[in-house]
Amino acid sequence: MRSLTLLQYEAEQDRVLWELNEAAGAIAQHTPHEQQNFYYVTVAGAASAFPVMSMSPITFSSFPFIVGLKMSLLDVTVFPKDFAWGAAIAAYQIEGGWNMDGRGPSIWDTFCHAKGRVFEDHTGDVACNSYQLWKEDLKCIQQLGLTHYRLSISWSRLLPDGTTNHVNPKGVAYYNKVIDDLISCNVTPMITLYHMDLPQALQDLGGWNWTDIADIFESYARFCFKTFGDRVKLWITLNEPYVCAKLGHEDGKFAPGIKDPGISVYLAGHNMLRAHTKAWHTYNDHFRSLQGGQVSLALNSDWAEPLDPGCPKDAAATERYKAFTLGWFAWPVFCTGDYPESMRFRIETRSLDVGYKQGLRLPHFSKEEPTPLGTADFFALNYYTSRKVKDLSSAGKNNELSFVGDQGAEGVIDPSWPICGVQWLAVVPDGLRKLLKYIKDTYSSLPIYITENGFSKMGPVQIEDADRSQFYQDTLQEVGKAISQDGVNVKGYFAWSLLDNFEWNDGFSVRFGLFHVDFSTPELKRTIYRSGREYAAVISKYRSQTKPKSI
Ligand code: GBH
């Protein structure tokens, strides 16, 4: 028998694993966890035992379960006592049941069914079939030991034509069941009202380009607060208005597939902010005192730095890049009640350049309506990647209108950053730490929830996804540093995603899950990846280190 220090373990992992394998039971002392579903492996020199996901004592055959060792280097004690350990999904990406039990169509049904828009014409018709397999998802949630689960409601499952004139009781029943099951398993739900899937009936009336959409969204939100708010205390009105506006109304890559460069993008974004603002005020005025919950909107942002740090033009471009992405929505809500000045200035100047009437493209917030300022009870951030920014301000001056032209900046990937799966996803965990600090310094001292963060894979499936496991370890370490060294009030972390799912225009070719889903068979079997096991080990370690001492 031989004892190992943690450092030796790190250095010699492969051989050590083999030795452990040979000597199982000798150097690995296992003691049952109180919940009877973990065993601990003790390695000499380590601060504590490592939880191992195993239902039985560690033996030769259970050896592959020993995966908690690497992640255990993470100092979980820096995460605050009530930290939210979550995973996130969105309705259209997992539910399927697109026409079951009275669900109305959404813009993503229309977009996918139109063909030629999504990788190999994949659709979310079935996806993970979570509409029928919710119990399977619940098992996954429990296996990870999540404290929080972020889901979105399919607006058209609840209200098939988007309005409260017609409520679908089966939709209400489905979400009631999900919420009740989560709560009875001690998992706190966080609910997103809108994650890219507008009811098609509302798109037919003009969608996000239509002024009245804000009031219609408000009544949908009110309905949800009234129906589910006795149990749901964390609400996100809109997920990533930037993506919905830009990819849906400028590039046409996402539903509703509108390509109207330089115009609709700002109008759609504006109506989303109006919709969010109305929903937040409704909660604040009519539900907060009774229900005591919190409401925000989830903003996506890259971390951005100048391509050439010595070049003032790149530095200015970086500020514009930030203003046109995070600032576009964060400035009105957290700073002034209006868009960033630099954004307004660029858009108006460019409008003049091309002979477009000033003040028409980026709308103004009306004095008759409630202000967006102050309409968030926490900061919800989706972070995936970083960019180096180069100046484009003089390019295409007299060309036609476009968002990127207005922005006058281009984000590029640093060649030293690894790419995981999809091309846009350069892995830059320390960008998250920098962004968290930037948000605290620039926007708000409110608590921050990281509502999405993840790592994608393409190609042959690897259940032993060591690269993704490493990514989560590195990222959580950066979050830990943001908390302990930069003093950022991070309240929670939601991994994207619980399951492999329908990855929008990439269909099922891109996998983000902590659980693999076998889309080739109707059972859609879920299998935990190594990254899922390691995430579970972190959560378990956190729970065991932060629980009150029993004596
Ligand atoms: C999130 O958006 C979404 O909220 C979530 O639903 C999604 O599954 C997850 O990301 C993973 O993609 O095709 O080159 O024009 C993150 C923001 C928006 C970043 C789409 C990448 C595509 C870039 N993403 N964007 S491109």
XYZ file of C-alpha atoms and ligand atoms in Angstrom:
577
model
C 0.000 0.000 0.000
C 1.247 3.470 -0.878
C -0.086 6.885 -0.021
C 0.019 9.722 -2.478
C 0.089 13.428 -2.066
C -2.310 15.370 -4.149
C 0.569 16.783 -6.181
C 1.901 13.361 -6.935
C -1.555 12.386 -7.956
C -1.809 15.354 -10.287
C 1.547 14.658 -11.877
C 1.036 10.994 -12.352
C -2.637 10.747 -12.854
C -2.717 8.017 -15.433
C -0.355 5.704 -13.625
C -1.949 6.442 -10.308
C -5.344 5.620 -11.632
C -3.937 2.309 -12.738
C -2.419 1.720 -9.319
C -5.635 2.670 -7.650
C -7.283 0.237 -9.901
C -4.935 -2.528 -8.887
C -5.025 -1.679 -5.232
C -8.642 -0.697 -4.902
C -9.517 -0.801 -1.270
C -5.902 -0.434 -0.192
C -5.105 3.195 -0.734
C -8.681 4.125 -1.423
C -10.532 4.149 1.847
C -14.180 4.444 1.299
C -16.824 5.546 3.672
C -20.462 5.797 2.780
C -21.930 9.251 2.440
C -24.935 9.921 4.589
C -27.247 9.895 1.589
C -25.908 6.472 0.745
C -25.046 7.305 -2.811
C -21.467 8.505 -2.628
C -18.244 6.982 -1.494
C -15.187 8.936 -0.555
C -11.656 8.272 -1.655
C -9.003 9.566 0.687
C -5.648 10.541 -0.763
C -2.895 11.373 1.715
C -2.099 15.076 1.843
C -5.402 16.224 0.465
C -7.461 18.501 2.632
C -10.452 16.250 2.576
C -11.955 13.176 1.083
C -13.202 13.345 -2.452
C -16.732 12.347 -3.160
C -17.001 9.718 -5.800
C -20.178 9.046 -7.694
C -20.697 5.426 -6.939
C -23.522 3.441 -5.491
C -21.277 0.714 -4.211
C -17.904 0.479 -2.480
C -14.968 1.110 -4.754
C -13.905 -2.053 -6.429
C -12.221 -2.935 -9.641
C -15.421 -2.599 -11.619
C -16.572 0.624 -10.034
C -13.200 2.171 -10.629
C -14.237 4.270 -13.637
C -16.369 6.264 -11.254
C -13.320 7.827 -9.650
C -13.463 11.165 -11.347
C -13.852 13.636 -8.554
C -10.152 13.946 -7.887
C -9.214 16.590 -10.380
C -12.191 18.831 -9.807
C -11.544 18.596 -6.114
C -8.621 20.984 -6.489
C -11.247 23.665 -6.687
C -11.588 25.474 -3.400
C -15.314 25.237 -2.867
C -15.167 27.175 0.375
C -14.930 30.485 -1.510
C -18.469 30.037 -2.824
C -20.994 31.663 -0.499
C -23.249 29.626 1.728
C -26.372 29.831 -0.400
C -24.617 29.599 -3.780
C -26.837 28.332 -6.593
C -25.339 25.299 -8.338
C -27.447 24.972 -11.422
C -27.879 23.817 -14.957
C -29.996 25.460 -17.621
C -32.107 24.435 -20.585
C -34.725 26.103 -22.772
C -38.159 24.861 -23.787
C -37.781 24.643 -27.551
C -34.360 23.031 -27.257
C -35.532 20.076 -25.160
C -39.303 19.701 -24.913
C -40.424 18.343 -28.267
C -44.155 17.619 -28.219
C -44.421 20.519 -30.621
C -48.066 19.867 -31.482
C -49.141 17.829 -28.464
C -51.948 18.581 -26.070
C -52.952 21.903 -27.553
C -49.566 23.592 -27.920
C -49.612 26.364 -30.521
C -46.767 26.767 -33.023
C -43.863 29.078 -32.293
C -41.565 30.898 -34.684
C -38.995 28.117 -34.279
C -41.492 25.499 -35.489
C -42.116 27.602 -38.562
C -38.422 28.338 -39.067
C -37.358 24.690 -38.847
C -40.246 23.336 -40.906
C -39.453 25.760 -43.722
C -36.292 23.707 -44.479
C -32.869 24.863 -45.535
C -32.309 26.955 -42.451
C -31.112 24.511 -39.833
C -28.311 21.952 -40.074
C -29.666 18.983 -42.061
C -33.172 20.349 -41.541
C -33.241 19.189 -37.935
C -36.215 20.417 -35.920
C -37.252 20.625 -32.286
C -40.377 18.562 -33.020
C -39.153 15.853 -30.653
C -35.777 17.099 -29.360
C -35.156 15.403 -25.964
C -38.909 14.799 -25.635
C -38.776 16.378 -22.228
C -42.464 17.081 -22.558
C -43.041 13.374 -22.065
C -39.788 12.405 -20.384
C -39.684 15.024 -17.653
C -39.142 12.332 -15.035
C -35.926 11.324 -16.814
C -34.707 14.913 -16.681
C -35.548 15.061 -13.009
C -33.368 12.005 -12.411
C -30.495 13.767 -14.175
C -31.009 16.857 -12.040
C -30.912 14.735 -8.910
C -27.904 12.795 -10.056
C -25.993 16.054 -10.381
C -27.228 17.205 -6.989
C -28.213 20.596 -8.417
C -29.555 23.194 -6.028
C -31.141 25.192 -8.883
C -32.578 24.413 -12.293
C -33.178 27.030 -14.960
C -35.920 26.214 -17.431
C -37.952 28.254 -19.851
C -41.660 28.183 -20.493
C -42.888 27.597 -24.006
C -45.192 30.602 -24.349
C -47.288 28.878 -27.029
C -47.689 25.712 -24.932
C -49.287 27.818 -22.244
C -51.074 30.345 -24.440
C -51.378 28.807 -27.921
C -52.092 32.087 -29.711
C -49.874 34.069 -27.370
C -52.714 35.873 -25.619
C -54.475 35.122 -22.369
C -57.733 34.807 -24.330
C -56.958 31.099 -24.654
C -55.186 29.248 -21.893
C -54.064 25.677 -22.531
C -54.803 23.768 -19.296
C -52.432 20.946 -20.274
C -49.626 23.448 -20.642
C -50.373 24.836 -17.201
C -50.450 21.287 -15.812
C -47.089 20.426 -17.376
C -45.250 23.360 -15.846
C -47.034 22.897 -12.520
C -45.778 19.345 -12.413
C -42.216 20.346 -13.290
C -42.189 23.078 -10.657
C -43.752 20.891 -7.975
C -41.379 18.014 -8.656
C -38.367 20.312 -8.486
C -39.475 21.790 -5.214
C -40.244 18.443 -3.684
C -36.677 17.400 -4.594
C -35.315 20.545 -2.973
C -34.308 22.119 -6.264
C -35.067 25.811 -6.732
C -36.546 26.654 -10.124
C -35.447 29.712 -12.078
C -37.912 30.374 -14.892
C -37.274 32.193 -18.142
C -40.446 33.458 -19.779
C -38.988 33.913 -23.227
C -36.119 31.954 -24.724
C -36.341 32.678 -28.481
C -39.712 31.009 -29.109
C -42.382 33.615 -29.894
C -45.867 32.217 -30.576
C -46.276 32.190 -34.356
C -49.667 33.879 -33.991
C -47.894 36.930 -32.566
C -45.252 36.880 -35.269
C -48.096 37.014 -37.769
C -49.089 40.313 -36.192
C -45.568 41.717 -36.475
C -43.687 39.966 -33.677
C -41.037 41.980 -31.874
C -41.298 44.730 -34.483
C -44.850 45.421 -33.398
C -45.449 48.039 -30.696
C -48.267 46.142 -28.965
C -46.037 43.132 -28.328
C -44.826 44.761 -25.109
C -48.324 44.767 -23.598
C -49.018 41.263 -24.812
C -45.796 40.051 -23.219
C -46.779 41.840 -20.039
C -50.069 39.931 -19.833
C -48.266 36.647 -20.489
C -45.805 37.500 -17.715
C -48.624 38.488 -15.378
C -50.329 35.167 -16.091
C -47.145 33.281 -15.214
C -46.509 35.260 -12.022
C -50.103 34.634 -10.964
C -50.097 30.936 -11.858
C -46.623 29.851 -10.780
C -45.293 32.675 -8.614
C -46.451 31.137 -5.348
C -43.614 28.629 -5.886
C -41.235 30.303 -8.352
C -39.098 33.078 -6.883
C -36.487 33.615 -9.579
C -37.683 34.965 -12.905
C -35.952 35.896 -16.126
C -38.205 37.808 -18.511
C -36.145 37.546 -21.698
C -33.156 35.460 -22.581
C -30.511 37.257 -24.626
C -32.435 40.061 -26.305
C -29.210 40.779 -28.222
C -29.316 37.368 -29.894
C -33.061 37.475 -30.595
C -32.761 40.909 -32.148
C -29.485 40.454 -34.020
C -29.688 36.855 -35.213
C -33.462 36.922 -35.665
C -33.949 40.341 -37.278
C -30.612 41.408 -38.775
C -28.792 38.248 -39.878
C -31.862 36.048 -40.305
C -29.932 33.062 -38.897
C -32.448 32.500 -36.104
C -36.243 32.594 -36.170
C -38.130 34.553 -37.383
C -35.392 34.739 -40.043
C -35.774 38.437 -40.836
C -32.920 40.076 -42.724
C -33.487 43.770 -42.376
C -30.030 45.157 -41.689
C -29.672 48.194 -39.516
C -33.379 48.722 -38.891
C -35.440 45.889 -37.379
C -32.633 44.891 -35.084
C -33.005 48.092 -33.060
C -36.781 48.118 -33.187
C -37.036 44.490 -32.009
C -34.485 45.165 -29.276
C -36.413 48.234 -28.205
C -39.714 46.394 -27.952
C -38.014 43.643 -25.980
C -36.785 46.217 -23.479
C -40.265 47.744 -23.285
C -41.743 44.282 -22.756
C -39.243 43.457 -20.040
C -39.819 46.793 -18.347
C -43.580 46.328 -18.244
C -43.273 42.812 -16.905
C -40.862 43.888 -14.169
C -43.186 46.712 -13.120
C -46.137 44.354 -13.009
C -44.207 42.042 -10.725
C -43.025 44.928 -8.617
C -46.468 46.486 -8.244
C -48.686 43.434 -7.948
C -46.697 40.370 -6.922
C -43.515 41.265 -5.111
C -45.018 41.940 -1.706
C -47.061 38.732 -1.807
C -44.590 36.415 -3.455
C -41.219 37.892 -2.518
C -39.419 36.851 -5.674
C -36.938 38.540 -7.996
C -37.036 39.409 -11.687
C -34.288 40.166 -14.186
C -33.350 39.621 -17.830
C -30.479 37.440 -19.037
C -27.869 39.330 -21.036
C -25.219 37.590 -23.096
C -21.806 39.094 -23.400
C -18.363 38.190 -24.592
C -15.383 39.607 -22.757
C -13.690 42.038 -25.157
C -10.205 43.557 -25.297
C -8.460 45.602 -28.003
C -6.711 43.519 -30.673
C -3.713 45.841 -30.493
C -3.575 47.162 -26.947
C -1.336 50.033 -28.075
C -3.746 51.206 -30.772
C -6.206 53.906 -29.649
C -8.564 53.062 -32.505
C -8.819 49.459 -31.359
C -9.378 50.671 -27.805
C -12.227 52.905 -28.954
C -13.610 50.070 -31.085
C -13.606 47.839 -28.019
C -15.717 50.361 -26.139
C -18.154 50.487 -29.058
C -18.222 46.705 -29.241
C -19.172 46.577 -25.568
C -21.722 49.360 -25.976
C -23.441 47.597 -28.881
C -23.626 44.221 -27.140
C -23.932 44.254 -23.355
C -24.363 48.042 -23.139
C -27.296 48.063 -25.557
C -29.475 46.398 -22.906
C -27.541 46.911 -19.690
C -27.183 50.686 -20.028
C -30.956 51.362 -20.109
C -31.635 48.968 -17.233
C -28.685 49.646 -14.948
C -27.342 53.117 -15.828
C -29.508 55.795 -17.407
C -32.789 54.484 -18.757
C -31.481 55.050 -22.288
C -29.048 53.452 -24.735
C -25.323 54.173 -24.435
C -24.534 57.600 -25.816
C -21.815 56.231 -28.072
C -24.332 53.851 -29.616
C -26.843 56.607 -30.289
C -24.128 58.836 -31.687
C -22.812 56.217 -34.118
C -26.260 55.220 -35.345
C -27.411 58.776 -35.864
C -24.210 59.819 -37.624
C -24.379 56.840 -39.921
C -28.039 57.500 -40.631
C -27.072 60.960 -41.824
C -24.219 59.547 -43.897
C -26.566 57.331 -45.844
C -29.414 59.827 -45.966
C -31.636 58.010 -43.500
C -33.681 60.276 -41.295
C -32.068 60.882 -37.937
C -33.631 59.410 -34.824
C -35.615 56.810 -36.694
C -33.485 53.740 -36.371
C -32.661 53.576 -32.670
C -35.981 54.415 -31.006
C -36.394 56.629 -27.952
C -38.035 55.499 -24.740
C -41.349 57.278 -24.356
C -41.972 59.433 -21.305
C -45.496 57.985 -21.197
C -44.187 54.529 -20.361
C -42.304 53.264 -17.327
C -38.541 53.619 -17.603
C -36.326 50.559 -17.986
C -33.994 52.035 -15.397
C -33.903 49.914 -12.270
C -35.942 47.027 -13.688
C -33.650 44.213 -12.529
C -33.372 42.673 -9.089
C -30.142 40.869 -9.938
C -27.741 40.720 -12.870
C -28.165 37.623 -15.063
C -25.196 36.936 -17.321
C -24.720 34.389 -20.085
C -21.014 34.094 -20.841
C -19.465 31.783 -23.418
C -16.414 33.331 -25.010
C -14.126 36.326 -25.550
C -13.044 38.465 -28.472
C -10.189 40.728 -29.484
C -11.635 43.793 -31.126
C -10.360 45.689 -34.122
C -11.478 49.019 -35.472
C -13.786 49.067 -38.476
C -15.019 52.609 -38.058
C -13.934 53.857 -41.429
C -14.825 50.748 -43.391
C -17.811 50.931 -45.736
C -18.713 54.450 -44.761
C -21.200 55.094 -47.490
C -22.415 51.584 -47.773
C -25.820 50.344 -46.864
C -26.969 50.204 -43.272
C -26.001 47.408 -40.935
C -25.559 46.749 -37.249
C -21.881 45.855 -37.674
C -21.340 48.996 -39.741
C -22.931 51.054 -36.990
C -20.796 49.330 -34.414
C -17.667 49.980 -36.433
C -15.855 47.167 -34.728
C -15.160 43.525 -35.322
C -14.484 40.870 -32.742
C -11.900 38.264 -33.690
C -10.612 35.124 -32.022
C -7.081 35.130 -30.667
C -5.270 32.240 -32.376
C -3.948 31.057 -29.012
C -7.425 30.306 -27.735
C -8.637 26.730 -28.169
C -11.888 26.279 -30.062
C -14.348 23.782 -28.682
C -16.892 22.356 -31.072
C -18.592 25.262 -32.802
C -16.375 27.837 -34.481
C -17.509 30.802 -32.402
C -16.720 29.191 -29.082
C -13.141 30.021 -28.154
C -12.449 28.771 -24.657
C -11.417 31.680 -22.431
C -12.326 30.957 -18.812
C -10.483 33.977 -17.416
C -12.594 36.220 -19.670
C -15.463 35.379 -17.353
C -13.567 36.618 -14.312
C -12.711 39.877 -16.105
C -16.266 40.334 -17.299
C -17.687 39.778 -13.815
C -15.413 42.450 -12.414
C -16.263 44.791 -15.290
C -19.984 44.333 -14.612
C -19.513 45.063 -10.938
C -17.455 48.169 -11.700
C -19.579 49.443 -14.594
C -23.142 48.420 -14.052
C -24.239 47.174 -10.751
C -23.384 45.928 -7.344
C -26.453 43.683 -7.433
C -25.808 39.976 -7.038
C -24.829 38.274 -10.287
C -26.105 34.923 -11.454
C -24.159 33.331 -14.283
C -27.287 32.033 -15.980
C -25.428 30.202 -18.783
C -21.905 29.013 -19.481
C -20.786 25.921 -21.287
C -18.594 23.999 -23.694
C -19.737 22.371 -26.904
C -18.554 19.285 -28.702
C -19.066 18.079 -32.245
C -18.245 14.834 -33.981
C -17.933 11.415 -32.390
C -19.413 11.206 -28.915
C -16.984 10.999 -26.018
C -18.628 10.119 -22.740
C -15.223 10.638 -21.130
C -15.157 14.299 -22.133
C -11.959 15.250 -20.354
C -11.700 18.568 -22.205
C -15.127 19.700 -21.090
C -14.401 18.543 -17.542
C -11.241 20.620 -17.563
C -13.201 23.555 -18.913
C -15.643 23.439 -15.996
C -12.844 23.155 -13.505
C -10.998 26.127 -15.022
C -14.143 28.198 -15.272
C -15.295 27.532 -11.729
C -11.827 28.416 -10.537
C -12.143 31.786 -12.295
C -15.565 32.327 -10.749
C -14.021 31.518 -7.376
C -11.318 34.129 -7.958
C -13.902 36.716 -8.974
C -15.609 36.089 -5.653
C -12.619 35.823 -3.345
C -10.116 38.183 -4.979
C -12.220 40.711 -6.894
C -15.079 40.884 -4.424
C -17.760 40.201 -7.016
C -21.067 39.114 -5.528
C -21.680 36.001 -7.620
C -24.765 34.195 -6.365
C -24.908 31.257 -8.695
C -23.663 29.358 -11.707
C -25.812 27.552 -14.273
C -24.019 25.185 -16.612
C -25.360 25.163 -20.142
C -26.711 22.593 -20.457
C -28.308 19.785 -18.502
C -28.739 17.728 -21.671
C -27.465 17.600 -25.214
C -30.228 19.378 -27.071
C -31.420 21.182 -30.177
C -28.689 23.748 -30.699
C -30.719 26.196 -32.837
C -29.372 26.489 -36.386
C -26.766 23.814 -35.640
C -29.504 21.300 -34.881
C -28.266 18.246 -32.994
C -24.762 18.426 -34.452
C -23.470 20.414 -31.478
C -23.628 18.941 -27.985
C -23.553 21.078 -24.859
C -24.905 18.605 -22.286
C -23.702 17.335 -18.950
C -25.738 14.340 -20.062
C -25.440 12.708 -23.439
C -28.741 12.154 -25.226
C -28.943 9.359 -27.761
C -31.002 11.018 -30.483
C -30.776 7.931 -32.680
C -33.313 5.928 -30.696
C -36.847 6.846 -29.621
C -35.981 6.285 -25.946
C -33.616 9.293 -26.108
C -31.586 7.755 -23.347
C -29.675 10.142 -21.097
C -26.141 9.135 -20.026
C -24.004 11.212 -17.759
C -20.741 12.506 -19.237
C -17.562 12.612 -17.220
C -18.051 16.397 -16.998
C -21.432 15.733 -15.396
C -19.883 13.379 -12.859
C -17.212 15.911 -12.024
C -19.718 18.729 -11.689
C -21.720 16.504 -9.345
C -18.574 15.842 -7.348
C -17.961 19.574 -6.941
C -21.507 20.190 -5.801
C -21.324 17.303 -3.402
C -18.044 18.528 -1.965
C -19.480 22.020 -1.613
C -22.516 20.651 0.183
C -20.451 18.586 2.564
C -18.102 21.476 3.370
C -20.732 24.119 3.870
C -23.356 22.204 5.752
C -23.627 23.198 9.404
C -21.544 21.069 11.743
C -23.713 18.563 13.490
C -22.220 19.021 16.970
C -26.877 30.790 -25.779
O -26.546 31.899 -26.573
C -28.364 30.500 -25.845
O -29.053 31.188 -24.825
C -28.659 29.034 -25.753
O -29.999 28.804 -26.069
C -27.725 28.262 -26.639
O -28.021 26.902 -26.704
C -26.327 28.490 -26.126
O -26.030 29.832 -26.220
C -25.253 27.779 -26.905
O -25.138 28.306 -28.183
O -23.605 31.535 -35.700
O -21.440 32.574 -35.652
O -23.431 33.905 -35.939
C -25.194 32.255 -26.578
C -24.934 33.325 -27.584
C -25.652 33.233 -29.825
C -23.370 32.913 -29.295
C -25.434 32.654 -31.192
C -23.144 32.383 -30.683
C -23.917 32.273 -32.950
C -22.848 32.978 -33.648
N -24.711 32.729 -28.879
N -24.083 32.877 -31.630
S -22.833 32.726 -35.362
